[in-house]
Short mmCIF file of C-alpha atoms in Angstrom, two decimals:
data_model
loop_
_atom_site.label_atom_id
_atom_site.label_comp_id
_atom_site.label_asym_id
_atom_site.label_seq_id
_atom_site.Cartn_x
_atom_site.Cartn_y
_atom_site.Cartn_z
CA MET X 535 15.44 -9.05 8.44
CA GLN X 536 11.93 -9.97 7.33
CA ARG X 537 10.45 -8.84 4.02
CA SER X 538 7.12 -9.58 2.38
CA TYR X 539 6.58 -10.27 -1.31
CA LYS X 540 3.31 -10.38 -3.22
CA THR X 541 3.20 -11.81 -6.73
CA GLU X 542 0.32 -12.48 -9.07
CA ILE X 543 0.10 -16.02 -10.37
CA ASN X 544 -1.81 -17.35 -13.36
CA PRO X 545 -2.87 -20.87 -12.43
CA THR X 546 -4.42 -23.34 -14.84
CA PRO X 547 -7.87 -24.78 -14.03
CA GLU X 548 -6.15 -27.84 -12.56
CA GLN X 549 -3.93 -25.63 -10.42
CA MET X 550 -6.94 -23.61 -9.27
CA GLN X 551 -8.49 -26.82 -8.04
CA ILE X 552 -5.30 -27.72 -6.19
CA ILE X 553 -5.14 -24.24 -4.63
CA HIS X 554 -8.66 -24.50 -3.30
CA LYS X 555 -7.86 -27.94 -1.91
CA THR X 556 -4.64 -26.66 -0.38
CA ILE X 557 -6.50 -23.92 1.43
CA GLY X 558 -7.97 -26.71 3.54
CA THR X 559 -4.49 -27.79 4.61
CA CYS X 560 -4.87 -25.67 7.72
CA ARG X 561 -7.28 -28.30 9.02
CA PHE X 562 -4.58 -30.96 8.63
CA VAL X 563 -2.05 -28.78 10.46
CA TYR X 564 -4.54 -28.20 13.26
CA ASN X 565 -5.20 -31.94 13.61
CA PHE X 566 -1.47 -32.58 13.49
CA TYR X 567 -1.07 -30.08 16.33
CA LEU X 568 -3.70 -31.90 18.40
CA ALA X 569 -2.02 -35.26 17.79
CA TYR X 570 1.40 -33.88 18.69
CA ASN X 571 -0.01 -32.32 21.85
CA LYS X 572 -1.63 -35.59 22.82
CA GLU X 573 1.65 -37.42 22.32
CA MET X 574 3.58 -34.86 24.39
CA TYR X 575 1.05 -35.05 27.20
CA GLU X 576 1.26 -38.84 27.31
CA LYS X 577 5.07 -38.73 27.37
CA GLU X 578 5.82 -35.64 29.46
CA HIS X 579 2.44 -34.71 31.00
CA ARG X 580 2.48 -31.21 29.50
CA PHE X 581 0.73 -29.32 26.75
CA VAL X 582 2.47 -27.49 23.90
CA SER X 583 1.39 -23.96 23.00
CA GLY X 584 0.71 -22.95 19.41
CA MET X 585 3.88 -20.86 19.35
CA ASP X 586 6.05 -23.71 20.67
CA PHE X 587 4.51 -26.08 18.14
CA SER X 588 5.28 -23.65 15.32
CA LYS X 589 8.90 -23.40 16.48
CA TRP X 590 9.21 -27.18 16.69
CA LEU X 591 7.66 -27.69 13.28
CA ASN X 592 9.93 -25.20 11.57
CA ASN X 593 13.11 -26.13 13.40
CA VAL X 594 12.71 -29.87 13.00
CA TYR X 595 11.49 -30.06 9.43
CA LEU X 596 13.33 -27.12 7.94
CA LYS X 597 17.10 -26.83 8.00
CA GLU X 598 18.05 -23.23 8.57
CA ASN X 599 21.21 -21.49 7.13
CA PRO X 600 22.48 -17.43 7.41
CA ASP X 601 23.13 -17.60 3.74
CA THR X 602 19.61 -18.59 2.71
CA HIS X 603 16.18 -17.01 2.44
CA ILE X 604 13.76 -18.75 4.78
CA ILE X 605 10.04 -18.59 4.02
CA LYS X 606 8.27 -17.91 7.32
CA SER X 607 4.69 -17.90 6.01
CA GLY X 608 2.72 -17.92 2.78
CA THR X 609 -0.80 -17.00 1.76
CA ILE X 610 -2.71 -17.45 -1.48
CA SER X 611 -5.54 -15.02 -2.13
CA CYS X 612 -8.05 -14.34 -4.90
CA HIS X 613 -9.28 -10.88 -5.89
CA ALA X 614 -11.58 -10.19 -8.81
CA GLY X 615 -10.83 -13.60 -10.31
CA ARG X 616 -7.04 -13.13 -10.11
CA TYR X 617 -4.77 -15.17 -7.85
CA TYR X 618 -1.89 -13.87 -5.73
CA VAL X 619 0.71 -15.46 -3.50
CA SER X 620 2.14 -13.50 -0.55
CA VAL X 621 5.16 -14.77 1.37
CA LEU X 622 7.04 -13.49 4.41
CA VAL X 623 10.75 -14.22 4.02
CA GLU X 624 13.58 -14.13 6.53
CA GLU X 625 16.55 -12.65 4.69
CA PRO X 626 20.14 -12.05 5.76
CA GLU X 627 20.98 -8.45 6.55
CA LYS X 628 22.24 -6.55 3.53
CA GLU X 629 25.15 -4.17 3.56
CA LYS X 630 23.86 -0.61 3.73
CA PRO X 631 24.77 1.53 0.69
CA SER X 632 26.93 4.63 1.08
CA LEU X 633 24.82 7.78 1.26
CA THR X 634 25.32 11.36 0.16
CA ASP X 635 25.78 14.24 2.61
CA SER X 636 22.59 16.04 1.60
CA GLY X 637 18.95 15.33 2.35
CA ILE X 638 15.67 15.63 0.48
CA GLY X 639 12.42 17.32 1.41
CA VAL X 640 9.25 15.85 -0.11
CA ASP X 641 5.93 17.65 -0.41
CA VAL X 642 2.87 15.65 -1.47
CA GLY X 643 -0.36 17.12 -2.75
CA VAL X 644 -3.47 16.76 -4.85
CA LYS X 645 -2.43 18.82 -7.88
CA ASP X 646 0.91 17.01 -8.18
CA PHE X 647 1.51 13.76 -6.35
CA MET X 648 5.03 14.57 -5.18
CA ILE X 649 7.50 17.44 -5.43
CA ALA X 650 11.01 16.91 -4.04
CA SER X 651 13.64 19.49 -3.17
CA ASN X 652 16.09 17.87 -5.59
CA GLY X 653 13.84 18.81 -8.51
CA MET X 654 11.98 15.50 -8.82
CA ASN X 655 8.37 16.15 -9.78
CA LYS X 656 5.75 13.41 -10.06
CA LYS X 657 2.39 14.26 -11.59
CA ASN X 658 -0.98 13.09 -10.33
CA ILE X 659 -1.47 9.66 -11.94
CA ASN X 660 -5.24 10.01 -11.53
CA ARG X 661 -5.31 12.86 -14.03
CA THR X 662 -3.85 10.79 -16.83
CA ALA X 663 -6.05 9.77 -19.76
CA LYS X 664 -5.60 6.07 -18.96
CA VAL X 665 -6.90 6.27 -15.38
CA ARG X 666 -9.70 8.66 -16.29
CA LYS X 667 -10.85 6.31 -19.02
CA LEU X 668 -10.89 3.38 -16.58
CA GLU X 669 -12.77 5.41 -13.95
CA LYS X 670 -15.36 6.42 -16.55
CA GLN X 671 -15.72 2.77 -17.55
CA LEU X 672 -16.06 1.80 -13.88
CA LYS X 673 -18.93 4.25 -13.37
CA ARG X 674 -20.68 2.84 -16.41
CA GLU X 675 -20.33 -0.75 -15.18
CA GLN X 676 -21.47 0.24 -11.66
CA ARG X 677 -24.62 1.83 -13.08
CA SER X 678 -25.24 -1.33 -15.07
CA LEU X 679 -24.83 -3.41 -11.91
CA SER X 680 -27.27 -1.18 -10.07
CA ARG X 681 -29.86 -1.59 -12.83
CA LYS X 682 -29.47 -5.36 -12.72
CA TYR X 683 -30.08 -5.31 -8.95
CA GLU X 684 -33.23 -3.25 -9.42
CA GLY X 685 -34.42 -5.55 -12.20
CA HIS X 686 -33.81 -8.59 -10.00
CA LYS X 687 -36.07 -7.17 -7.30
CA LYS X 688 -38.96 -6.76 -9.76
CA ARG X 689 -38.81 -10.32 -11.10
CA SER X 690 -40.88 -12.95 -9.40
CA THR X 691 -40.47 -16.25 -11.30
CA LYS X 692 -37.75 -18.61 -10.16
CA GLN X 693 -36.35 -19.18 -13.67
CA GLU X 694 -36.03 -15.48 -14.44
CA GLY X 695 -34.61 -14.80 -11.02
CA GLY X 696 -31.97 -17.52 -11.44
CA ALA X 697 -30.84 -16.15 -14.78
CA THR X 698 -30.67 -12.64 -13.33
CA ARG X 699 -28.49 -13.77 -10.42
CA GLN X 700 -25.98 -15.18 -12.87
CA ASN X 701 -25.92 -11.89 -14.78
CA ILE X 702 -25.43 -9.99 -11.55
CA GLN X 703 -22.47 -12.18 -10.62
CA LYS X 704 -20.89 -11.58 -14.04
CA GLN X 705 -21.42 -7.84 -13.68
CA GLN X 706 -19.97 -7.89 -10.15
CA LEU X 707 -16.82 -9.51 -11.52
CA LYS X 708 -16.52 -6.76 -14.15
CA VAL X 709 -16.75 -4.07 -11.47
CA GLN X 710 -14.27 -5.86 -9.20
CA THR X 711 -11.83 -6.31 -12.09
CA LEU X 712 -11.90 -2.59 -12.90
CA HIS X 713 -11.44 -1.67 -9.24
CA GLN X 714 -8.45 -4.00 -9.06
CA ARG X 715 -6.91 -2.67 -12.27
CA ILE X 716 -7.15 0.96 -11.15
CA ASN X 717 -5.75 0.09 -7.72
CA ASN X 718 -2.82 -1.78 -9.31
CA ILE X 719 -1.96 1.26 -11.44
CA ARG X 720 -1.94 3.55 -8.41
CA THR X 721 0.05 1.12 -6.27
CA ASP X 722 2.63 0.62 -9.01
CA TYR X 723 3.02 4.39 -9.33
CA VAL X 724 3.60 4.76 -5.58
CA ASN X 725 6.20 1.98 -5.64
CA LYS X 726 8.08 3.61 -8.51
CA CYS X 727 8.09 7.03 -6.83
CA VAL X 728 9.44 5.54 -3.59
CA SER X 729 12.10 3.57 -5.44
CA GLU X 730 13.23 6.61 -7.42
CA LEU X 731 13.57 8.69 -4.27
CA VAL X 732 15.59 6.07 -2.40
CA LYS X 733 17.89 5.44 -5.36
CA THR X 734 19.28 8.98 -5.00
CA LYS X 735 20.81 7.76 -1.67
CA PRO X 736 20.16 10.89 0.43
CA ALA X 737 21.33 11.15 4.02
CA TYR X 738 17.73 11.77 5.10
CA ILE X 739 14.25 12.28 3.66
CA THR X 740 11.78 14.64 5.32
CA ILE X 741 8.03 14.60 4.74
CA GLU X 742 5.13 16.42 6.36
CA ASP X 743 2.93 14.70 8.94
CA LEU X 744 -0.30 14.94 6.97
CA ASN X 745 -3.62 14.55 8.77
CA VAL X 746 -4.96 12.07 6.22
CA SER X 747 -7.96 11.01 8.34
CA GLY X 748 -8.95 14.66 8.75
CA MET X 749 -8.60 15.29 5.01
CA MET X 750 -10.78 12.25 4.32
CA ARG X 751 -13.62 13.87 6.30
CA ASN X 752 -13.65 16.75 3.83
CA ARG X 753 -16.20 15.75 1.16
CA HIS X 754 -14.48 17.97 -1.40
CA LEU X 755 -11.07 16.33 -0.86
CA SER X 756 -11.83 12.79 0.30
CA LYS X 757 -11.94 11.16 -3.13
CA ALA X 758 -8.77 12.89 -4.36
CA VAL X 759 -6.89 12.08 -1.14
CA ALA X 760 -7.94 8.42 -1.20
CA SER X 761 -6.89 8.00 -4.83
CA GLN X 762 -3.45 9.51 -4.14
CA LYS X 763 -2.61 6.83 -1.52
CA PHE X 764 -0.73 9.22 0.78
CA TYR X 765 -0.65 6.80 3.71
CA GLU X 766 0.63 3.95 1.57
CA PHE X 767 3.30 6.25 0.15
CA ARG X 768 4.49 7.20 3.63
CA THR X 769 4.61 3.64 5.00
CA LYS X 770 6.46 2.30 1.96
CA LEU X 771 8.90 5.21 1.93
CA GLU X 772 9.59 4.72 5.64
CA ALA X 773 10.22 1.00 5.12
CA LYS X 774 12.58 1.63 2.19
CA CYS X 775 14.50 4.26 4.15
CA LYS X 776 14.94 1.86 7.05
CA GLU X 777 16.11 -0.86 4.70
CA ASN X 778 18.75 1.40 3.12
CA GLY X 779 19.92 3.17 6.29
CA ILE X 780 18.34 6.52 5.32
CA GLU X 781 17.07 8.68 8.16
CA PHE X 782 13.31 9.19 7.80
CA ARG X 783 12.19 12.51 9.24
CA VAL X 784 8.62 13.68 9.83
CA ALA X 785 8.02 17.40 10.21
CA ASP X 786 5.48 18.65 12.73
CA ARG X 787 1.91 18.64 11.46
CA TRP X 788 1.48 22.33 12.19
CA TYR X 789 4.69 23.44 10.48
CA PRO X 790 3.60 25.90 7.73
CA SER X 791 5.89 24.54 5.03
CA SER X 792 3.89 26.13 2.21
CA LYS X 793 3.66 29.58 3.86
CA VAL X 794 7.31 30.04 4.88
CA CYS X 795 9.55 31.91 2.47
CA HIS X 796 12.64 29.80 1.86
CA GLY X 797 14.57 32.95 0.98
CA CYS X 798 14.04 35.10 4.10
CA GLY X 799 11.99 32.94 6.45
CA ARG X 800 8.98 35.28 6.51
CA ILE X 801 5.59 33.59 6.91
CA LYS X 802 2.92 34.57 4.39
CA HIS X 803 -0.27 34.18 6.42
CA ASN X 804 -2.60 35.22 3.59
CA LEU X 805 -1.40 32.54 1.17
CA LYS X 806 -4.39 30.97 -0.61
CA LEU X 807 -4.69 27.45 -1.95
CA SER X 808 -5.15 28.92 -5.42
CA ASP X 809 -1.78 30.72 -5.20
CA ARG X 810 0.45 28.27 -7.08
CA ILE X 811 3.44 30.63 -7.23
CA TYR X 812 4.99 31.79 -3.96
CA ILE X 813 5.96 35.48 -4.17
CA CYS X 814 7.60 37.13 -1.16
CA GLU X 815 8.25 40.78 -0.38
CA CYS X 816 11.97 40.02 -0.31
CA GLY X 817 11.86 39.26 -4.03
CA TYR X 818 11.89 35.48 -3.67
CA ARG X 819 9.71 33.70 -6.24
CA ALA X 820 9.20 29.95 -6.63
CA ASP X 821 6.64 27.26 -7.25
CA ARG X 822 4.50 26.90 -4.13
CA ASP X 823 5.08 23.16 -3.70
CA PHE X 824 8.78 23.33 -4.53
CA ASN X 825 9.17 26.06 -1.89
CA ALA X 826 7.46 23.74 0.61
CA SER X 827 9.82 20.88 -0.24
CA LEU X 828 12.85 23.13 0.36
CA ASN X 829 11.45 24.15 3.74
CA LEU X 830 10.85 20.52 4.67
CA ARG X 831 14.42 19.65 3.70
CA ASP X 832 15.81 22.35 6.01
CA VAL X 833 13.26 22.09 8.84
CA LYS X 834 14.83 22.07 12.32
CA THR X 835 11.93 20.57 14.28
CA TYR X 836 11.09 17.01 13.36
CA LYS X 837 10.84 13.50 14.69
CA ILE X 838 12.68 10.46 13.38
CA ALA X 839 10.33 7.60 12.51
#
């Protein structure tokens, strides 16, 4: 089983220099590949493909064991002045945990990020004071960056222009840092929601097949949908379910989970987006999103991802 890990590192100036030098190691590996190919052609009159060379390099120089974690690849990246290391690791298969007999339906939305049929409710992280404060700060820094660009265009002397370019680069780093910080908060929230769902050990988890690309074309919803990271939530939840032996179900895109009464099964065609409480003629009354999560839990038509 292969898993990827991404960790932020805090290198010293000396380490930063080593990292940037190490990035050029790929040139050495490429030259090593050419030399090895030349040697093989002289000995056996054949060329070695890149894939065969990779297998030879790993199998000869690395001793493999079932009981160990084998690093298959590694990448160091830099975003907004911060350094990260990403590694792909070959791990031994883990024993699947014992699961409960019941499943969970999960409804995601803009008002609340996630509502589950087991009562789990996760608010929209983008409506918290912390994120709103950072977004407000980001807008302010972006306006400042825009003004610096405009000022740079109006300057003509080389000395003034040089000083302005340095200021622009500093301001760009401020904007990138804020973007990265907001993105980290949202990603961390998604990871925690996925982990909390999986820890309940349900037999299956059912979500709706949202048309995220279609929602992104709606100018009134695009920003809210992008900030909620629906696609990232689905892919990470699917991966965690597969890892833990949980069946991951996806309800049909056209299934009216919000309009179906969980009490009697009647479909309320005139349900508006502003109707936050679902009230049925049969007397059933529930939160709109919680009703949808119950319907997703019990849906009969679905596909297994």
